[in-house]
Amino acid sequence: FNIKQPAVNKKTLDAFRYIIHDSLDPSIEKWAEMDIPPHAKPLKSFEEAFQCWASFVSLASTNELPCIAKKMAKIFLAYEGSHIHTNRVFDMGRKRAASVVEQARERLLTSTVSQQSQKDIEDESIKKEWEVICKQDPKTPAVVNDEIMKMTGLIEIKRALIDQYNLIRVSQRQGDAAASSYNVRFEGNPGTGKTTIARYYSTFLQQLTVLPEGSVLLDVTVASL
C-alpha cells in the first residue's frame, strides 16, 4: 500500500526522527524542515510541539540564532499536552528546552560582555592616543581632557574630535584654512548628549583659535530658524 500522508504529519514525523537521531548521535546538522515563524505563537497541538522541539534543537546544535533558539525553547516549555503519554515524551523535550534556554542565555551574556570589553579597549586606546598628543602639544584644547574624555562611551565622537584636531593643526601650520572643515552635524535620539557635545565643540574650536575668544554659542530650535 502506498498511502500518502498529509504534509503536516510528514513534517511531524521528520521532526520526531530528527529529535531521536540527535538524542542518539548529536550532530551539527540542521533539521531540513525547520522554519522560523515570523511571530511566536503558543503551540496548539502536539504536531506543532514536535516541530518546535526539532527547531530549537536544530538551532542549538548549529549554534545559530541563540535569541531565536531561546524563544522557541520557551514556547515549547509553555506547551501542555492533553495526553498523559505525550506529556511523558515531552518531559525529555522540556529538559532539553531548559538546557537550550540556559545555554542561549550564557552565550548572549558572553557576547554582550565581549562587546562591552571591546568598547572599553577602544575607549582606553583613544584616551592614550590623546595623552600622547597632549605631551607633544601643550596647547591642546583643555575641554577635551576636562570634559569629553571623561564622558562614558561616545567613542565615535572622541575619535572624530581627535581627527578634527589633527586636521586643524595641519591647516594652521600650512596656513591653509581649506585643509579642514569645521562644520559638523550631530544626529541621534533625544537625551543622547547632542547639545552638550555641540557646546563642547564650540569651546574646542575657541581653544584652538579657530573661533575668536569670547565667541557666543547660540542655542536655536527648528521653529526659530
CSV table of C-alpha atoms in Angstrom, one decimal:
chain,number,residue,atom,x,y,z
A,1,PHE,CA,0.0,0.0,0.0
A,2,ASN,CA,1.2,3.5,-0.8
A,3,ILE,CA,-0.6,5.8,1.5
A,4,LYS,CA,0.2,9.4,1.1
A,5,GLN,CA,0.5,11.2,4.4
A,6,PRO,CA,-0.7,14.8,4.9
A,7,ALA,CA,2.1,17.3,4.7
A,8,VAL,CA,1.7,18.2,8.4
A,9,ASN,CA,2.0,14.6,9.5
A,10,LYS,CA,5.1,14.0,7.4
A,11,LYS,CA,6.7,17.1,8.8
A,12,THR,CA,5.9,16.0,12.3
A,13,LEU,CA,7.3,12.5,11.6
A,14,ASP,CA,10.5,14.1,10.2
A,15,ALA,CA,10.7,16.3,13.3
A,16,PHE,CA,10.4,13.2,15.5
A,17,ARG,CA,13.1,11.4,13.5
A,18,TYR,CA,15.4,14.4,13.8
A,19,ILE,CA,14.9,14.5,17.6
A,20,ILE,CA,15.6,10.8,18.0
A,21,HIS,CA,18.7,11.0,15.8
A,22,ASP,CA,20.0,14.0,17.7
A,23,SER,CA,19.4,12.3,21.1
A,24,LEU,CA,21.3,9.2,20.0
A,25,ASP,CA,24.1,10.9,18.0
A,26,PRO,CA,24.2,14.6,18.5
A,27,SER,CA,25.5,16.5,15.4
A,28,ILE,CA,25.7,19.9,14.0
A,29,GLU,CA,23.3,19.1,11.1
A,30,LYS,CA,20.2,21.3,10.7
A,31,TRP,CA,16.8,19.9,10.6
A,32,ALA,CA,15.9,20.2,6.9
A,33,GLU,CA,12.3,21.0,7.5
A,34,MET,CA,12.9,23.8,10.1
A,35,ASP,CA,11.2,27.1,9.6
A,36,ILE,CA,11.1,30.1,11.9
A,37,PRO,CA,7.7,31.7,12.2
A,38,PRO,CA,7.8,35.5,12.0
A,39,HIS,CA,5.6,35.7,15.1
A,40,ALA,CA,6.0,33.4,18.0
A,41,LYS,CA,2.6,31.9,19.0
A,42,PRO,CA,1.5,29.4,21.6
A,43,LEU,CA,1.6,25.8,20.4
A,44,LYS,CA,-1.9,24.4,19.8
A,45,SER,CA,-1.1,20.7,19.0
A,46,PHE,CA,1.4,18.0,19.6
A,47,GLU,CA,2.4,18.2,15.9
A,48,GLU,CA,3.3,21.9,16.4
A,49,ALA,CA,5.1,21.0,19.6
A,50,PHE,CA,7.2,18.3,17.9
A,51,GLN,CA,8.2,20.7,15.1
A,52,CYS,CA,9.0,23.4,17.6
A,53,TRP,CA,11.1,20.8,19.6
A,54,ALA,CA,13.1,19.9,16.5
A,55,SER,CA,13.5,23.5,15.6
A,56,PHE,CA,15.1,24.7,18.8
A,57,VAL,CA,17.3,21.5,18.9
A,58,SER,CA,18.5,22.3,15.4
A,59,LEU,CA,19.3,25.9,16.2
A,60,ALA,CA,21.1,24.9,19.4
A,61,SER,CA,23.1,22.1,17.7
A,62,THR,CA,24.3,24.5,15.0
A,63,ASN,CA,24.9,27.4,17.4
A,64,GLU,CA,22.7,29.6,15.2
A,65,LEU,CA,20.5,32.4,16.3
A,66,PRO,CA,20.7,31.9,20.1
A,67,CYS,CA,17.9,34.5,20.7
A,68,ILE,CA,15.5,32.5,18.4
A,69,ALA,CA,16.6,29.2,19.9
A,70,LYS,CA,15.9,30.6,23.4
A,71,LYS,CA,12.5,32.0,22.3
A,72,MET,CA,11.3,28.7,20.7
A,73,ALA,CA,12.5,26.7,23.7
A,74,LYS,CA,10.4,28.9,26.0
A,75,ILE,CA,7.4,28.4,23.7
A,76,PHE,CA,7.9,24.7,23.9
A,77,LEU,CA,8.2,24.8,27.7
A,78,ALA,CA,4.9,26.6,27.9
A,79,TYR,CA,3.1,23.9,26.0
A,80,GLU,CA,1.0,21.4,28.0
A,81,GLY,CA,-0.2,18.3,26.1
A,82,SER,CA,-3.6,16.8,26.9
A,83,HIS,CA,-2.5,13.2,26.7
A,84,ILE,CA,-0.5,11.6,29.6
A,85,HIS,CA,1.7,9.5,27.3
A,86,THR,CA,2.5,12.6,25.1
A,87,ASN,CA,3.5,14.5,28.3
A,88,ARG,CA,5.9,11.8,29.3
A,89,VAL,CA,7.6,12.0,25.9
A,90,PHE,CA,7.6,15.8,26.1
A,91,ASP,CA,9.3,15.7,29.5
A,92,MET,CA,12.6,14.9,27.6
A,93,GLY,CA,12.0,17.8,25.4
A,94,ARG,CA,11.4,20.1,28.4
A,95,LYS,CA,14.7,19.1,29.8
A,96,ARG,CA,16.4,19.8,26.6
A,97,ALA,CA,14.5,23.1,26.2
A,98,ALA,CA,15.6,24.2,29.7
A,99,SER,CA,19.2,23.4,28.8
A,100,VAL,CA,18.9,25.4,25.5
A,101,VAL,CA,17.4,28.4,27.3
A,102,GLU,CA,20.3,28.4,29.8
A,103,GLN,CA,23.0,27.9,27.1
A,104,ALA,CA,21.5,30.7,25.0
A,105,ARG,CA,21.4,33.0,28.0
A,106,GLU,CA,25.1,32.3,28.7
A,107,ARG,CA,26.1,32.7,25.1
A,108,LEU,CA,24.2,36.0,24.8
A,109,LEU,CA,25.7,37.2,28.1
A,110,THR,CA,29.2,36.2,26.9
A,111,SER,CA,28.7,38.0,23.6
A,112,THR,CA,27.5,41.2,25.4
A,113,VAL,CA,30.4,41.1,27.8
A,114,SER,CA,32.8,40.6,24.9
A,115,GLN,CA,31.3,43.6,23.0
A,116,GLN,CA,31.5,45.7,26.1
A,117,SER,CA,35.1,44.7,26.7
A,118,GLN,CA,36.0,45.6,23.1
A,119,LYS,CA,34.4,49.1,23.6
A,120,ASP,CA,36.4,49.6,26.8
A,121,ILE,CA,39.6,48.7,25.0
A,122,GLU,CA,38.8,51.1,22.2
A,123,ASP,CA,37.9,53.9,24.7
A,124,GLU,CA,41.2,53.3,26.5
A,125,SER,CA,43.1,53.3,23.3
A,126,ILE,CA,41.6,56.7,22.3
A,127,LYS,CA,42.5,58.2,25.7
A,128,LYS,CA,46.1,57.0,25.4
A,129,GLU,CA,46.3,58.5,21.9
A,130,TRP,CA,45.1,61.8,23.3
A,131,GLU,CA,47.6,61.7,26.1
A,132,VAL,CA,50.4,61.4,23.6
A,133,ILE,CA,49.0,64.4,21.6
A,134,CYS,CA,48.9,66.4,24.9
A,135,LYS,CA,52.6,65.7,25.6
A,136,GLN,CA,53.5,66.8,22.1
A,137,ASP,CA,51.3,69.9,22.1
A,138,PRO,CA,50.9,71.8,25.4
A,139,LYS,CA,48.2,73.9,23.8
A,140,THR,CA,45.7,71.1,23.2
A,141,PRO,CA,42.1,72.1,23.9
A,142,ALA,CA,41.5,71.7,27.7
A,143,VAL,CA,37.8,70.9,27.1
A,144,VAL,CA,38.8,67.5,25.7
A,145,ASN,CA,40.6,66.5,28.8
A,146,ASP,CA,38.3,68.2,31.3
A,147,GLU,CA,35.0,67.1,29.8
A,148,ILE,CA,34.9,65.0,26.7
A,149,MET,CA,37.3,62.2,27.6
A,150,LYS,CA,35.6,61.8,31.0
A,151,MET,CA,32.3,61.0,29.4
A,152,THR,CA,31.2,57.4,29.2
A,153,GLY,CA,31.2,55.9,25.7
A,154,LEU,CA,30.9,58.3,22.8
A,155,ILE,CA,33.9,56.5,21.1
A,156,GLU,CA,32.9,57.8,17.7
A,157,ILE,CA,32.7,61.4,19.0
A,158,LYS,CA,36.1,61.2,20.7
A,159,ARG,CA,37.7,59.7,17.6
A,160,ALA,CA,36.2,62.4,15.4
A,161,LEU,CA,37.5,65.2,17.7
A,162,ILE,CA,41.0,63.8,17.6
A,163,ASP,CA,40.8,63.6,13.8
A,164,GLN,CA,39.5,67.1,13.7
A,165,TYR,CA,42.2,68.3,16.0
A,166,ASN,CA,44.9,66.8,13.6
A,167,LEU,CA,43.3,68.4,10.6
A,168,ILE,CA,43.1,71.8,12.2
A,169,ARG,CA,46.7,71.7,13.4
A,170,VAL,CA,47.8,70.8,9.8
A,171,SER,CA,45.8,73.6,8.3
A,172,GLN,CA,47.2,76.1,10.9
A,173,ARG,CA,50.8,75.0,10.1
A,174,GLN,CA,50.2,75.2,6.4
A,175,GLY,CA,48.3,78.4,6.6
A,176,ASP,CA,45.6,76.8,4.6
A,177,ALA,CA,42.1,77.3,6.0
A,178,ALA,CA,40.7,74.9,3.5
A,179,ALA,CA,42.6,72.0,4.9
A,180,SER,CA,39.9,71.4,7.5
A,181,SER,CA,36.2,71.9,7.5
A,182,TYR,CA,34.6,72.9,10.8
A,183,ASN,CA,31.0,72.2,10.0
A,184,VAL,CA,29.5,69.2,11.8
A,185,ARG,CA,26.0,67.8,12.3
A,186,PHE,CA,25.1,65.8,15.4
A,187,GLU,CA,22.3,63.2,14.9
A,188,GLY,CA,20.7,60.9,17.5
A,189,ASN,CA,17.7,60.4,19.7
A,190,PRO,CA,16.7,62.9,22.4
A,191,GLY,CA,18.8,62.8,25.5
A,192,THR,CA,21.9,61.3,23.9
A,193,GLY,CA,24.1,64.4,24.5
A,194,LYS,CA,24.0,66.2,21.2
A,195,THR,CA,23.6,69.7,22.6
A,196,THR,CA,26.2,69.0,25.3
A,197,ILE,CA,28.7,67.9,22.7
A,198,ALA,CA,27.9,70.8,20.5
A,199,ARG,CA,28.7,73.2,23.3
A,200,TYR,CA,32.0,71.4,24.0
A,201,TYR,CA,32.8,71.5,20.3
A,202,SER,CA,32.4,75.3,20.2
A,203,THR,CA,34.8,75.5,23.1
A,204,PHE,CA,37.1,73.1,21.3
A,205,LEU,CA,37.2,75.5,18.3
A,206,GLN,CA,37.8,78.5,20.5
A,207,GLN,CA,40.6,76.9,22.4
A,208,LEU,CA,42.2,76.0,19.0
A,209,THR,CA,41.8,79.7,18.0
A,210,VAL,CA,39.6,78.7,15.1
A,211,LEU,CA,36.8,80.8,16.6
A,212,PRO,CA,37.7,84.2,18.3
A,213,GLU,CA,37.9,84.2,22.0
A,214,GLY,CA,34.6,85.2,23.6
A,215,SER,CA,32.5,83.8,20.7
A,216,VAL,CA,28.9,83.3,21.7
A,217,LEU,CA,27.2,80.0,21.4
A,218,LEU,CA,23.6,80.5,20.3
A,219,ASP,CA,21.1,77.7,21.0
A,220,VAL,CA,18.3,77.7,18.5
A,221,THR,CA,15.3,75.5,17.7
A,222,VAL,CA,13.9,74.4,14.4
A,223,ALA,CA,11.0,76.8,14.9
A,224,SER,CA,13.3,79.8,15.4
A,225,LEU,CA,15.3,79.1,12.2
